[in-house]
Short mmCIF file of C-alpha atoms in Angstrom, two decimals:
data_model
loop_
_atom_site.label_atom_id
_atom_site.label_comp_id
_atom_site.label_asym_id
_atom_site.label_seq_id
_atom_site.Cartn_x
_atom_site.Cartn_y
_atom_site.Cartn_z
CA UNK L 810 0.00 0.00 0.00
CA UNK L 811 1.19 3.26 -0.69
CA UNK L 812 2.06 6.10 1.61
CA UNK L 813 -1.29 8.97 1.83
CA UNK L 814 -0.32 12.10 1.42
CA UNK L 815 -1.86 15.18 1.22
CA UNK L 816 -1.16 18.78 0.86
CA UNK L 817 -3.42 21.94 1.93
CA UNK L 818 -3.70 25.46 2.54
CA UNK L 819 -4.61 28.29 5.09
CA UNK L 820 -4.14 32.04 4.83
CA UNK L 821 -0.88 32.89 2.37
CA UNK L 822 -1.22 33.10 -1.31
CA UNK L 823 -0.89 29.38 -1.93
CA UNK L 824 2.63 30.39 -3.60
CA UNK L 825 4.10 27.14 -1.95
CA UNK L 826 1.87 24.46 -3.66
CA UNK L 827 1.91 26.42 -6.86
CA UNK L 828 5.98 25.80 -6.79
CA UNK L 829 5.39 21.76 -6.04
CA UNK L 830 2.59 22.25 -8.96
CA UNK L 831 5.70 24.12 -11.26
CA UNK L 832 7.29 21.26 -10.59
CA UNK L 833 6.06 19.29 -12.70
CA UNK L 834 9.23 17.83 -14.73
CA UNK L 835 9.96 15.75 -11.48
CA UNK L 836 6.59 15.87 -9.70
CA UNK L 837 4.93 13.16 -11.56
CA UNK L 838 7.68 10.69 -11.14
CA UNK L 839 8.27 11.00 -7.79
CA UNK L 840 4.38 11.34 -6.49
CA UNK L 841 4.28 7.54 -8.44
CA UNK L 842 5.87 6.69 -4.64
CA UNK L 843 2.68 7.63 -2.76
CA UNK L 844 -1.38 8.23 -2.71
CA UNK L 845 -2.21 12.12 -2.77
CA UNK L 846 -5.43 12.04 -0.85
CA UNK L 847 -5.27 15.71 -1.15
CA UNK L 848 -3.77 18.53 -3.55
CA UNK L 849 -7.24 21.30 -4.38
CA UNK L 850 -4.56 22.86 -6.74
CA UNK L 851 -3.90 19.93 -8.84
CA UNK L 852 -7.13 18.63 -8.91
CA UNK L 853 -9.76 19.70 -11.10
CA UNK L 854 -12.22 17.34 -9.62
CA UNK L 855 -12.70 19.53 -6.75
CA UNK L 856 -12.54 16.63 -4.73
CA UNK L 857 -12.49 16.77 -0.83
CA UNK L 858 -9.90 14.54 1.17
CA UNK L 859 -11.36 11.45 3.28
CA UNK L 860 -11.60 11.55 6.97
CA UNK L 861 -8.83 8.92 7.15
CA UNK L 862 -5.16 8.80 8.10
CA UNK L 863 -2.45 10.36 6.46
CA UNK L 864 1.10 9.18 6.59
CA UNK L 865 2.71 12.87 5.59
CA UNK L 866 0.71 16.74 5.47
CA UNK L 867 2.21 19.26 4.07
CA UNK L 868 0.21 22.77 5.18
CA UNK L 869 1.18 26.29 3.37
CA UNK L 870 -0.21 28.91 5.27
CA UNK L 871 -0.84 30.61 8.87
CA UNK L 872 -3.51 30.25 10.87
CA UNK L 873 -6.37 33.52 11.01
CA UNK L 874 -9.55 31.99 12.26
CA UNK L 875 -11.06 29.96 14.72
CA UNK L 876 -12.55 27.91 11.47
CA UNK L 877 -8.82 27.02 10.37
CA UNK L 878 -7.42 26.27 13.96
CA UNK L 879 -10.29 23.54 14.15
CA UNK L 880 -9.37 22.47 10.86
CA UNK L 881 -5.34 22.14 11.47
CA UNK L 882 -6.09 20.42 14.87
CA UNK L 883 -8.27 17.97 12.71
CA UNK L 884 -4.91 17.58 10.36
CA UNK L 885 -3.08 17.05 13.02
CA UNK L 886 -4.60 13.87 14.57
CA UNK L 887 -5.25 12.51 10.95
CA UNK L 888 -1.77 12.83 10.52
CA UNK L 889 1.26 10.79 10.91
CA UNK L 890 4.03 13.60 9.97
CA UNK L 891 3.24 17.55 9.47
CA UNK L 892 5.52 19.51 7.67
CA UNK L 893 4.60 23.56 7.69
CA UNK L 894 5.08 24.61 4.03
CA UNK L 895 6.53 28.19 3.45
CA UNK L 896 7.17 31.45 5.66
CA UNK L 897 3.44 31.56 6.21
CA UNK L 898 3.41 28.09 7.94
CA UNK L 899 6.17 28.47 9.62
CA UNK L 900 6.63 32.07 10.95
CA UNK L 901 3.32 33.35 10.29
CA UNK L 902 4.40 35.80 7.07
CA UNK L 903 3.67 39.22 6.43
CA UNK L 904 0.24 39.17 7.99
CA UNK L 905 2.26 38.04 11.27
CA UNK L 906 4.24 41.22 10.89
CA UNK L 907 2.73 43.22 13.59
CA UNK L 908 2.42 39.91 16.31
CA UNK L 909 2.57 41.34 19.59
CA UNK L 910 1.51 45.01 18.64
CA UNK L 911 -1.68 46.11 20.21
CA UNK L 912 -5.23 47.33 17.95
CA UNK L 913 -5.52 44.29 15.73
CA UNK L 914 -8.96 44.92 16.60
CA UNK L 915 -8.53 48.05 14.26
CA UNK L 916 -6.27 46.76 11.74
CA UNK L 917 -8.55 44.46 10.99
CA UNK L 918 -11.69 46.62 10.90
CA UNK L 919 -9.22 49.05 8.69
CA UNK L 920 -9.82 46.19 6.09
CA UNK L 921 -12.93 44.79 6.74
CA UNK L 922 -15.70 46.69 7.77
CA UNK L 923 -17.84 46.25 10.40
CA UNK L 924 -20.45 43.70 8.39
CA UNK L 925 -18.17 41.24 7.65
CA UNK L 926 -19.05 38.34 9.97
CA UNK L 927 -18.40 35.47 8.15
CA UNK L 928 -15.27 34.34 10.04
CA UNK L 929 -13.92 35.06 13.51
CA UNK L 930 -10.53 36.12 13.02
CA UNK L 931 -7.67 36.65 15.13
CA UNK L 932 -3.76 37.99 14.76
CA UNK L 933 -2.28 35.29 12.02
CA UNK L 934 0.19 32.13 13.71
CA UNK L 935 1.94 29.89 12.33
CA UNK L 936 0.86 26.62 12.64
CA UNK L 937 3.21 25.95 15.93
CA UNK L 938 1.16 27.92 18.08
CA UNK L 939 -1.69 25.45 17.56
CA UNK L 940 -0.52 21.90 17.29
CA UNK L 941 3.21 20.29 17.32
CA UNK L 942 5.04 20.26 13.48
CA UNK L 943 7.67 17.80 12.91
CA UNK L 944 9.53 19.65 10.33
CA UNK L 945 9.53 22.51 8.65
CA UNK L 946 10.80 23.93 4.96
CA UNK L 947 10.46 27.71 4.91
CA UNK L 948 10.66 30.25 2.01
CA UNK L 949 8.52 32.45 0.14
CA UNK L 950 7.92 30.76 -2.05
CA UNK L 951 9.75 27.97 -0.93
CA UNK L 952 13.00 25.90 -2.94
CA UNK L 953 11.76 23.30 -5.52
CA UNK L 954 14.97 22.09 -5.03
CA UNK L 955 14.58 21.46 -1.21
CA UNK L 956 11.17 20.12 -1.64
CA UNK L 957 12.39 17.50 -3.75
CA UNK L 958 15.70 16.39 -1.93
CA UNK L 959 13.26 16.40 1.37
CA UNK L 960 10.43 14.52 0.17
CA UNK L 961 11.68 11.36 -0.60
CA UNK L 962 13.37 11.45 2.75
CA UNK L 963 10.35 12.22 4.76
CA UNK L 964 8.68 8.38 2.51
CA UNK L 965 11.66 6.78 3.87
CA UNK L 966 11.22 8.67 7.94
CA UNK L 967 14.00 10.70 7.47
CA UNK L 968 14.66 14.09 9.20
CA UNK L 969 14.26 17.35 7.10
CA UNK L 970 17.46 18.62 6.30
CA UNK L 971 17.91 22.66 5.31
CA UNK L 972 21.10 24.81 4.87
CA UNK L 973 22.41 26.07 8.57
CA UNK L 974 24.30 28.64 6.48
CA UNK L 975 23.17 32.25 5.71
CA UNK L 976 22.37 33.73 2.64
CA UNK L 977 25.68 35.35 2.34
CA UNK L 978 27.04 31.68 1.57
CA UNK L 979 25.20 31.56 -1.38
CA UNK L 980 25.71 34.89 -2.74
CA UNK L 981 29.75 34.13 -2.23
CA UNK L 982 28.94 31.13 -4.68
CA UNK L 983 27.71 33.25 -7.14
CA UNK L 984 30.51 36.34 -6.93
CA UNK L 985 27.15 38.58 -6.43
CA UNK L 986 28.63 42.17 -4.93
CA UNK L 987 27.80 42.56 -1.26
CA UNK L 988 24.91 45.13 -1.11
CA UNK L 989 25.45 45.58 3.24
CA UNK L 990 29.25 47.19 1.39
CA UNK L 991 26.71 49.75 -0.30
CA UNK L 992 25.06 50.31 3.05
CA UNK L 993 21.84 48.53 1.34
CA UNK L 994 20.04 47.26 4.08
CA UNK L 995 20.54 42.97 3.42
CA UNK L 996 19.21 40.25 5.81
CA UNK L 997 21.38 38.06 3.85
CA UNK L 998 23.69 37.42 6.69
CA UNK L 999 21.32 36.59 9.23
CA UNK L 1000 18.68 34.89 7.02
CA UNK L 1001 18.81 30.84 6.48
CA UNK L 1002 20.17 29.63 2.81
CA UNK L 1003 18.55 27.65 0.57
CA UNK L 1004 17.04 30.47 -1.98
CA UNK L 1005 20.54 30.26 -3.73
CA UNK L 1006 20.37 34.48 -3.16
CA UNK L 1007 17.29 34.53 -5.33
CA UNK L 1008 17.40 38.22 -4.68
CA UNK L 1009 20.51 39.28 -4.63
CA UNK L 1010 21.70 37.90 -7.16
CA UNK L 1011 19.03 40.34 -9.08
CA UNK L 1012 20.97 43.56 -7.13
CA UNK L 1013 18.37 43.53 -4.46
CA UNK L 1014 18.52 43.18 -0.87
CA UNK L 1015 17.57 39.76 1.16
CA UNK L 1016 14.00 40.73 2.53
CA UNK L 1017 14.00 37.13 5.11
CA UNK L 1018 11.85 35.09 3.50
CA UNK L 1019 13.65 31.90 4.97
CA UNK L 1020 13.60 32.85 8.49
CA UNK L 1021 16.70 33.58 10.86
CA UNK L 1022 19.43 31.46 10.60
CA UNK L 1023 20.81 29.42 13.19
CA UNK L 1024 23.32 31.37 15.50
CA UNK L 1025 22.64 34.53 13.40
CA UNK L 1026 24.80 37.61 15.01
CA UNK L 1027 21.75 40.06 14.49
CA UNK L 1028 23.28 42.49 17.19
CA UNK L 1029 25.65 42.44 14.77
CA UNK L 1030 23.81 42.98 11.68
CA UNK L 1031 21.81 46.02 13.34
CA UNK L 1032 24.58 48.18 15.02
CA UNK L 1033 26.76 48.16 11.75
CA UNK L 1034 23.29 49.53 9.76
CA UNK L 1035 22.97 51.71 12.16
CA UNK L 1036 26.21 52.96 12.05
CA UNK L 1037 25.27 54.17 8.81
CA UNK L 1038 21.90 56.51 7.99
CA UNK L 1039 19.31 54.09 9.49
CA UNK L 1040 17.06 53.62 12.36
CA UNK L 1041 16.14 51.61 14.54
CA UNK L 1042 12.42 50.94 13.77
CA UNK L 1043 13.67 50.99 10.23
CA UNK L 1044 15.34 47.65 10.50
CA UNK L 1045 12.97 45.74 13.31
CA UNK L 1046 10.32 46.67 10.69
CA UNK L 1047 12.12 44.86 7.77
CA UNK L 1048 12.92 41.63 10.08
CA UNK L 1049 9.12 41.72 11.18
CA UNK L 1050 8.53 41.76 7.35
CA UNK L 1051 8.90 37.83 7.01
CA UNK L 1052 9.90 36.82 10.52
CA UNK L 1053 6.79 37.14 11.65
CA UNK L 1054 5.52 35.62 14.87
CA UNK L 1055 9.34 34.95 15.44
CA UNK L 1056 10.32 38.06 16.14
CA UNK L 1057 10.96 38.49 20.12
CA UNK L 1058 12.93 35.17 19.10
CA UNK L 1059 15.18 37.23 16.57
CA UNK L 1060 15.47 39.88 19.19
CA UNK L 1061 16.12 38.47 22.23
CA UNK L 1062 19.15 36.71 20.41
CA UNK L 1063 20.41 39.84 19.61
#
């Protein structure tokens, strides 16, 4: 019997599934390997997943409403291994930006007026907060590359494996020009590898979207920025960008 799998989606832009989707030139031969109980964009059936177990779920997305908490915790139990699928899943994302700031209350009301009632909303989490995740494989949108090297791994139950480098590895790779040596404001040396300096290497700066890297020197990375013209709620403001929910984290490592 083959593995069930099945892959599925909160609040993001679903730019995470649409990358396995792009995939395509691999996908097929290595989804042969399991059952996908569960892929809305792939299917144009429409069809809705079973109530049975899963063996891996991968989830893109954080978590907004009461409606998808209920829903993940529902994943969870039907599932033998998680794995939170982009930035969104695993930091919460941009709409995580402002965790721990006061008025979302107003923010949100700022957006949707006072009639809309059809959900009960809260500040977006990723899915940690809510249930445990075994691994994780962050990114906005997140590596094709490291999809495909994991998921074979996770059939075979088989840790996750990601770069513990920064960004700044990868942009050595490619001779791209350091842009923190044109005082351009670059996460790349406190930001996790594995985008292959995706922006960068196109002249602009690192905006996160992989998370913090593992022993990152961000004490570091701020006083030398703002050594130069910036401020201080300049750069906690790009780090909350894409680190999200994780951002006391980030800054109590400073």
């Amino acid at each position: 019997m083959k593995p069930k799998v099945g892959f599925f989606e909160f609040t993001g832009c679903a730019g995470d599934l649409l990358t396995i989707v792009h995939s395509e030139d691999y996908l097929l031969e290595v989804l042969k390997a399991v059952e996908v109980v569960s892929f809305r964009l792939a299917s144009s059936q429409g069809k809705r997943e079973g109530d049975g177990l899963m063996d891996i779920v991968f989830i893109e997305g954080s978590i907004t409403t009461t409606e998808q908490e209920e829903k993940l915790k529902e994943l969870r139990k039907r599932s033998k291994i998680l794995v939170a699928l982009g930035t969104c899943a695993t930091f919460g994302g941009v709409q995580a930006m402002y965790t721990g700031k006061p008025n979302f209350s107003k923010r949100f009301r700022s957006v949707y007026n006072k009639n809309f009632k059809i959900v009960e909303a809260f500040e977006s989490k990723p899915l940690e907060y809510f249930v445990p995740v075994d691994y994780f494989l962050p990114g906005c949108p997140i590596s094709p590359q490291l999809f495909l090297f994991n998921f074979p791994r996770l059939l075979k139950n088989l840790p996750v494996e990601l770069p513990t480098y920064p960004v700044c590895v990868e942009c050595k790779w490619q001779e791209n020009e350091c842009l923190l040596l044109k005082d351009i404001p670059c996460l790349g040396p406190v930001t996790r590898g594995g985008c292959l300096a995706r922006c960068p290497k196109d002249n602009l700066p690192c905006v996160g979207c992989f998370g913090p890297v593992p022993g990152g020197n961000f004490a570091s990375w701020e006083k030398n920025l703002l050594e130069k013209k910036y401020q201080e709620s300049q750069l906690e403001k790009k780090m909350r960008f894409f680190f999200g929910a994780k951002i006391k984290e980030v800054k109590r490592g400073k």
